[in-house]
Amino acid sequence: MSTERIDPPLIADEREMMRAYLDFHRATLAMKCDGLSDEDLRRQSMPPSTLSLLGLVRHMAEVERAWFRRVINAEDIPLVWSDKGDFQVAYDASASTRSEAFTAWRTEVEHARRIEAAAESLDVTGVHAKSGDLVSLRLVMLHLIHEYARHNGHADFLREGIDGTVGP
């Protein structure tokens, strides 16, 4: 299955621009995983790191869930892979499958899109779980764009190490 990635607009209002860039980066992560087997997706970068493409997908499911559902929507729910709030657990994809990881990730992305679309403005706030500070939807969207961009750089190297594929 091939992932479609749409370039963000060159001119748009703030919210539409952030929404487009977030979706662009979500699609980039999915593209980096296109055409690979579960075994390839679980391949770790280099010892002692457990970083893998599947681990990145699992981690981003946790990030989407934590920021949109737990912070902005104030849902009292555990993380997907850790009931103790340990984000590092998601990186261990040694027993995971593409189906499991991508189903969880897509579910969280859809929740995030609904929460963002329902928000009156980017100034809607939620409570940061660790600090107790109020954070805006604007900050959450910017943080996720940053988080995806950073991890998509990791995904570039991981994919190149698996089969030599480089590029967008």
PDB file of C-alpha atoms in Angstrom:
ATOM      1  CA  MET A   1       0.000   0.000   0.000  1.00  0.00           C
ATOM      2  CA  SER A   2       1.359   3.398  -0.975  1.00  0.00           C
ATOM      3  CA  THR A   3       0.858   6.441   1.228  1.00  0.00           C
ATOM      4  CA  GLU A   4      -0.339   9.684  -0.311  1.00  0.00           C
ATOM      5  CA  ARG A   5       1.404  12.784   0.982  1.00  0.00           C
ATOM      6  CA  ILE A   6       0.051  16.217   0.118  1.00  0.00           C
ATOM      7  CA  ASP A   7       2.369  19.210   0.223  1.00  0.00           C
ATOM      8  CA  PRO A   8       1.235  21.918   2.646  1.00  0.00           C
ATOM      9  CA  PRO A   9      -0.167  25.094   1.075  1.00  0.00           C
ATOM     10  CA  LEU A  10       2.128  28.051   0.473  1.00  0.00           C
ATOM     11  CA  ILE A  11      -0.527  30.471   1.708  1.00  0.00           C
ATOM     12  CA  ALA A  12      -3.078  29.664   4.416  1.00  0.00           C
ATOM     13  CA  ASP A  13      -4.225  30.894   7.791  1.00  0.00           C
ATOM     14  CA  GLU A  14      -2.311  29.757  10.868  1.00  0.00           C
ATOM     15  CA  ARG A  15      -4.569  26.862  11.778  1.00  0.00           C
ATOM     16  CA  GLU A  16      -4.835  25.439   8.278  1.00  0.00           C
ATOM     17  CA  MET A  17      -1.064  25.749   7.815  1.00  0.00           C
ATOM     18  CA  MET A  18      -0.358  23.878  11.061  1.00  0.00           C
ATOM     19  CA  ARG A  19      -2.968  21.228  10.245  1.00  0.00           C
ATOM     20  CA  ALA A  20      -1.431  20.735   6.783  1.00  0.00           C
ATOM     21  CA  TYR A  21       2.137  20.482   8.089  1.00  0.00           C
ATOM     22  CA  LEU A  22       1.100  18.024  10.783  1.00  0.00           C
ATOM     23  CA  ASP A  23      -0.645  15.838   8.194  1.00  0.00           C
ATOM     24  CA  PHE A  24       2.366  16.148   5.871  1.00  0.00           C
ATOM     25  CA  HIS A  25       4.656  14.829   8.605  1.00  0.00           C
ATOM     26  CA  ARG A  26       2.212  12.076   9.568  1.00  0.00           C
ATOM     27  CA  ALA A  27       2.166  10.937   5.938  1.00  0.00           C
ATOM     28  CA  THR A  28       5.968  11.117   5.764  1.00  0.00           C
ATOM     29  CA  LEU A  29       6.315   8.649   8.631  1.00  0.00           C
ATOM     30  CA  ALA A  30       3.855   6.277   6.945  1.00  0.00           C
ATOM     31  CA  MET A  31       5.729   6.617   3.612  1.00  0.00           C
ATOM     32  CA  LYS A  32       8.996   5.622   5.268  1.00  0.00           C
ATOM     33  CA  CYS A  33       7.309   2.336   6.234  1.00  0.00           C
ATOM     34  CA  ASP A  34       5.679   1.602   2.856  1.00  0.00           C
ATOM     35  CA  GLY A  35       6.601  -1.697   1.255  1.00  0.00           C
ATOM     36  CA  LEU A  36       8.467  -3.152   4.224  1.00  0.00           C
ATOM     37  CA  SER A  37       7.778  -6.419   6.016  1.00  0.00           C
ATOM     38  CA  ASP A  38       7.077  -6.628   9.734  1.00  0.00           C
ATOM     39  CA  GLU A  39      10.610  -7.943  10.176  1.00  0.00           C
ATOM     40  CA  ASP A  40      12.069  -4.952   8.304  1.00  0.00           C
ATOM     41  CA  LEU A  41       9.941  -2.540  10.341  1.00  0.00           C
ATOM     42  CA  ARG A  42      11.229  -4.099  13.576  1.00  0.00           C
ATOM     43  CA  ARG A  43      14.885  -3.878  12.498  1.00  0.00           C
ATOM     44  CA  GLN A  44      16.791  -1.867  15.085  1.00  0.00           C
ATOM     45  CA  SER A  45      19.133   0.944  14.185  1.00  0.00           C
ATOM     46  CA  MET A  46      22.271  -0.037  16.042  1.00  0.00           C
ATOM     47  CA  PRO A  47      23.029  -1.572  19.432  1.00  0.00           C
ATOM     48  CA  PRO A  48      22.291  -0.676  22.132  1.00  0.00           C
ATOM     49  CA  SER A  49      19.444   1.383  20.630  1.00  0.00           C
ATOM     50  CA  THR A  50      16.095  -0.350  20.167  1.00  0.00           C
ATOM     51  CA  LEU A  51      14.939   2.331  17.711  1.00  0.00           C
ATOM     52  CA  SER A  52      13.037   0.927  14.724  1.00  0.00           C
ATOM     53  CA  LEU A  53      10.485   2.227  12.242  1.00  0.00           C
ATOM     54  CA  LEU A  54       7.741   0.253  13.983  1.00  0.00           C
ATOM     55  CA  GLY A  55       8.901   1.644  17.321  1.00  0.00           C
ATOM     56  CA  LEU A  56       8.602   5.167  15.905  1.00  0.00           C
ATOM     57  CA  VAL A  57       5.037   4.485  14.746  1.00  0.00           C
ATOM     58  CA  ARG A  58       4.158   3.120  18.178  1.00  0.00           C
ATOM     59  CA  HIS A  59       5.812   6.098  19.880  1.00  0.00           C
ATOM     60  CA  MET A  60       3.917   8.586  17.734  1.00  0.00           C
ATOM     61  CA  ALA A  61       0.637   6.850  18.619  1.00  0.00           C
ATOM     62  CA  GLU A  62       1.513   7.531  22.261  1.00  0.00           C
ATOM     63  CA  VAL A  63       2.433  11.149  21.519  1.00  0.00           C
ATOM     64  CA  GLU A  64      -0.821  11.794  19.623  1.00  0.00           C
ATOM     65  CA  ARG A  65      -2.828  10.162  22.425  1.00  0.00           C
ATOM     66  CA  ALA A  66      -1.048  11.998  25.241  1.00  0.00           C
ATOM     67  CA  TRP A  67      -1.215  15.488  23.793  1.00  0.00           C
ATOM     68  CA  PHE A  68      -4.595  15.502  22.094  1.00  0.00           C
ATOM     69  CA  ARG A  69      -6.691  13.110  24.170  1.00  0.00           C
ATOM     70  CA  ARG A  70      -5.102  13.347  27.603  1.00  0.00           C
ATOM     71  CA  VAL A  71      -4.042  17.013  27.608  1.00  0.00           C
ATOM     72  CA  ILE A  72      -6.418  18.926  25.310  1.00  0.00           C
ATOM     73  CA  ASN A  73      -9.474  16.677  25.686  1.00  0.00           C
ATOM     74  CA  ALA A  74      -8.789  15.865  29.386  1.00  0.00           C
ATOM     75  CA  GLU A  75      -9.480  12.145  28.893  1.00  0.00           C
ATOM     76  CA  ASP A  76      -8.411   9.989  31.825  1.00  0.00           C
ATOM     77  CA  ILE A  77      -6.904   7.158  29.798  1.00  0.00           C
ATOM     78  CA  PRO A  78      -3.593   5.273  29.970  1.00  0.00           C
ATOM     79  CA  LEU A  79      -1.019   5.256  27.232  1.00  0.00           C
ATOM     80  CA  VAL A  80      -1.480   2.633  24.534  1.00  0.00           C
ATOM     81  CA  TRP A  81       1.464   0.406  25.524  1.00  0.00           C
ATOM     82  CA  SER A  82       2.184   1.437  29.104  1.00  0.00           C
ATOM     83  CA  ASP A  83      -0.248   1.769  31.979  1.00  0.00           C
ATOM     84  CA  LYS A  84       2.609   3.367  33.967  1.00  0.00           C
ATOM     85  CA  GLY A  85       3.009   6.338  31.621  1.00  0.00           C
ATOM     86  CA  ASP A  86       6.373   5.171  30.275  1.00  0.00           C
ATOM     87  CA  PHE A  87       6.722   6.473  26.711  1.00  0.00           C
ATOM     88  CA  GLN A  88       9.887   4.392  26.199  1.00  0.00           C
ATOM     89  CA  VAL A  89       7.860   1.146  26.204  1.00  0.00           C
ATOM     90  CA  ALA A  90       6.481   2.059  22.770  1.00  0.00           C
ATOM     91  CA  TYR A  91       9.942   1.918  21.208  1.00  0.00           C
ATOM     92  CA  ASP A  92      10.189  -1.798  21.943  1.00  0.00           C
ATOM     93  CA  ALA A  93       8.465  -3.176  18.883  1.00  0.00           C
ATOM     94  CA  SER A  94      10.162  -6.572  19.025  1.00  0.00           C
ATOM     95  CA  ALA A  95       6.840  -8.429  19.297  1.00  0.00           C
ATOM     96  CA  SER A  96       4.700  -5.922  17.408  1.00  0.00           C
ATOM     97  CA  THR A  97       3.264  -6.098  13.899  1.00  0.00           C
ATOM     98  CA  ARG A  98       2.575  -3.473  11.261  1.00  0.00           C
ATOM     99  CA  SER A  99      -1.138  -4.100  11.703  1.00  0.00           C
ATOM    100  CA  GLU A 100      -1.075  -3.590  15.476  1.00  0.00           C
ATOM    101  CA  ALA A 101       1.134  -0.493  15.403  1.00  0.00           C
ATOM    102  CA  PHE A 102      -0.540   1.229  12.460  1.00  0.00           C
ATOM    103  CA  THR A 103      -4.053   0.490  13.747  1.00  0.00           C
ATOM    104  CA  ALA A 104      -3.191   2.137  17.074  1.00  0.00           C
ATOM    105  CA  TRP A 105      -1.439   5.063  15.365  1.00  0.00           C
ATOM    106  CA  ARG A 106      -4.251   5.702  12.863  1.00  0.00           C
ATOM    107  CA  THR A 107      -6.825   5.489  15.662  1.00  0.00           C
ATOM    108  CA  GLU A 108      -4.969   8.141  17.647  1.00  0.00           C
ATOM    109  CA  VAL A 109      -4.471  10.350  14.580  1.00  0.00           C
ATOM    110  CA  GLU A 110      -8.230  10.262  13.899  1.00  0.00           C
ATOM    111  CA  HIS A 111      -8.990  11.148  17.530  1.00  0.00           C
ATOM    112  CA  ALA A 112      -6.492  14.011  17.297  1.00  0.00           C
ATOM    113  CA  ARG A 113      -8.053  15.332  14.083  1.00  0.00           C
ATOM    114  CA  ARG A 114     -11.540  15.272  15.622  1.00  0.00           C
ATOM    115  CA  ILE A 115     -10.369  17.030  18.789  1.00  0.00           C
ATOM    116  CA  GLU A 116      -8.531  19.706  16.808  1.00  0.00           C
ATOM    117  CA  ALA A 117     -11.453  20.261  14.434  1.00  0.00           C
ATOM    118  CA  ALA A 118     -13.911  20.582  17.321  1.00  0.00           C
ATOM    119  CA  ALA A 119     -11.798  23.149  19.178  1.00  0.00           C
ATOM    120  CA  GLU A 120     -13.078  26.701  18.913  1.00  0.00           C
ATOM    121  CA  SER A 121      -9.607  28.105  18.368  1.00  0.00           C
ATOM    122  CA  LEU A 122      -5.919  27.404  18.778  1.00  0.00           C
ATOM    123  CA  ASP A 123      -6.192  29.154  22.144  1.00  0.00           C
ATOM    124  CA  VAL A 124      -8.134  26.244  23.685  1.00  0.00           C
ATOM    125  CA  THR A 125      -6.103  24.949  26.626  1.00  0.00           C
ATOM    126  CA  GLY A 126      -5.479  21.740  28.493  1.00  0.00           C
ATOM    127  CA  VAL A 127      -3.384  20.842  31.509  1.00  0.00           C
ATOM    128  CA  HIS A 128       0.106  19.462  30.962  1.00  0.00           C
ATOM    129  CA  ALA A 129       0.288  16.154  32.820  1.00  0.00           C
ATOM    130  CA  LYS A 130       3.749  16.605  34.355  1.00  0.00           C
ATOM    131  CA  SER A 131       3.981  20.343  35.034  1.00  0.00           C
ATOM    132  CA  GLY A 132       0.324  21.131  35.653  1.00  0.00           C
ATOM    133  CA  ASP A 133       0.704  24.188  33.423  1.00  0.00           C
ATOM    134  CA  LEU A 134      -1.960  25.211  30.950  1.00  0.00           C
ATOM    135  CA  VAL A 135      -0.933  24.588  27.343  1.00  0.00           C
ATOM    136  CA  SER A 136      -2.706  25.752  24.210  1.00  0.00           C
ATOM    137  CA  LEU A 137      -3.810  23.697  21.239  1.00  0.00           C
ATOM    138  CA  ARG A 138      -1.399  25.903  19.263  1.00  0.00           C
ATOM    139  CA  LEU A 139       1.506  24.632  21.378  1.00  0.00           C
ATOM    140  CA  VAL A 140       0.320  21.026  21.027  1.00  0.00           C
ATOM    141  CA  MET A 141       0.140  21.253  17.240  1.00  0.00           C
ATOM    142  CA  LEU A 142       3.545  22.937  17.021  1.00  0.00           C
ATOM    143  CA  HIS A 143       5.014  20.341  19.374  1.00  0.00           C
ATOM    144  CA  LEU A 144       3.677  17.478  17.258  1.00  0.00           C
ATOM    145  CA  ILE A 145       5.017  19.033  14.047  1.00  0.00           C
ATOM    146  CA  HIS A 146       8.409  19.269  15.750  1.00  0.00           C
ATOM    147  CA  GLU A 147       8.182  15.726  17.142  1.00  0.00           C
ATOM    148  CA  TYR A 148       7.263  14.219  13.760  1.00  0.00           C
ATOM    149  CA  ALA A 149       9.933  16.208  11.921  1.00  0.00           C
ATOM    150  CA  ARG A 150      12.584  15.047  14.376  1.00  0.00           C
ATOM    151  CA  HIS A 151      11.519  11.415  14.216  1.00  0.00           C
ATOM    152  CA  ASN A 152      11.109  11.515  10.435  1.00  0.00           C
ATOM    153  CA  GLY A 153      14.829  12.307  10.308  1.00  0.00           C
ATOM    154  CA  HIS A 154      15.389   9.120  12.299  1.00  0.00           C
ATOM    155  CA  ALA A 155      13.045   7.292   9.921  1.00  0.00           C
ATOM    156  CA  ASP A 156      15.128   8.478   6.932  1.00  0.00           C
ATOM    157  CA  PHE A 157      18.232   6.810   8.347  1.00  0.00           C
ATOM    158  CA  LEU A 158      16.381   3.688   9.452  1.00  0.00           C
ATOM    159  CA  ARG A 159      14.841   3.189   5.993  1.00  0.00           C
ATOM    160  CA  GLU A 160      18.132   3.765   4.231  1.00  0.00           C
ATOM    161  CA  GLY A 161      19.741   1.154   6.490  1.00  0.00           C
ATOM    162  CA  ILE A 162      17.049  -1.395   5.656  1.00  0.00           C
ATOM    163  CA  ASP A 163      16.945  -1.236   1.867  1.00  0.00           C
ATOM    164  CA  GLY A 164      18.904   1.813   0.702  1.00  0.00           C
ATOM    165  CA  THR A 165      15.778   3.881   0.000  1.00  0.00           C
ATOM    166  CA  VAL A 166      16.374   7.600   0.418  1.00  0.00           C
ATOM    167  CA  GLY A 167      14.319  10.647  -0.401  1.00  0.00           C
ATOM    168  CA  PRO A 168      11.066  12.234   0.550  1.00  0.00           C
TER     169      PRO A 168
END
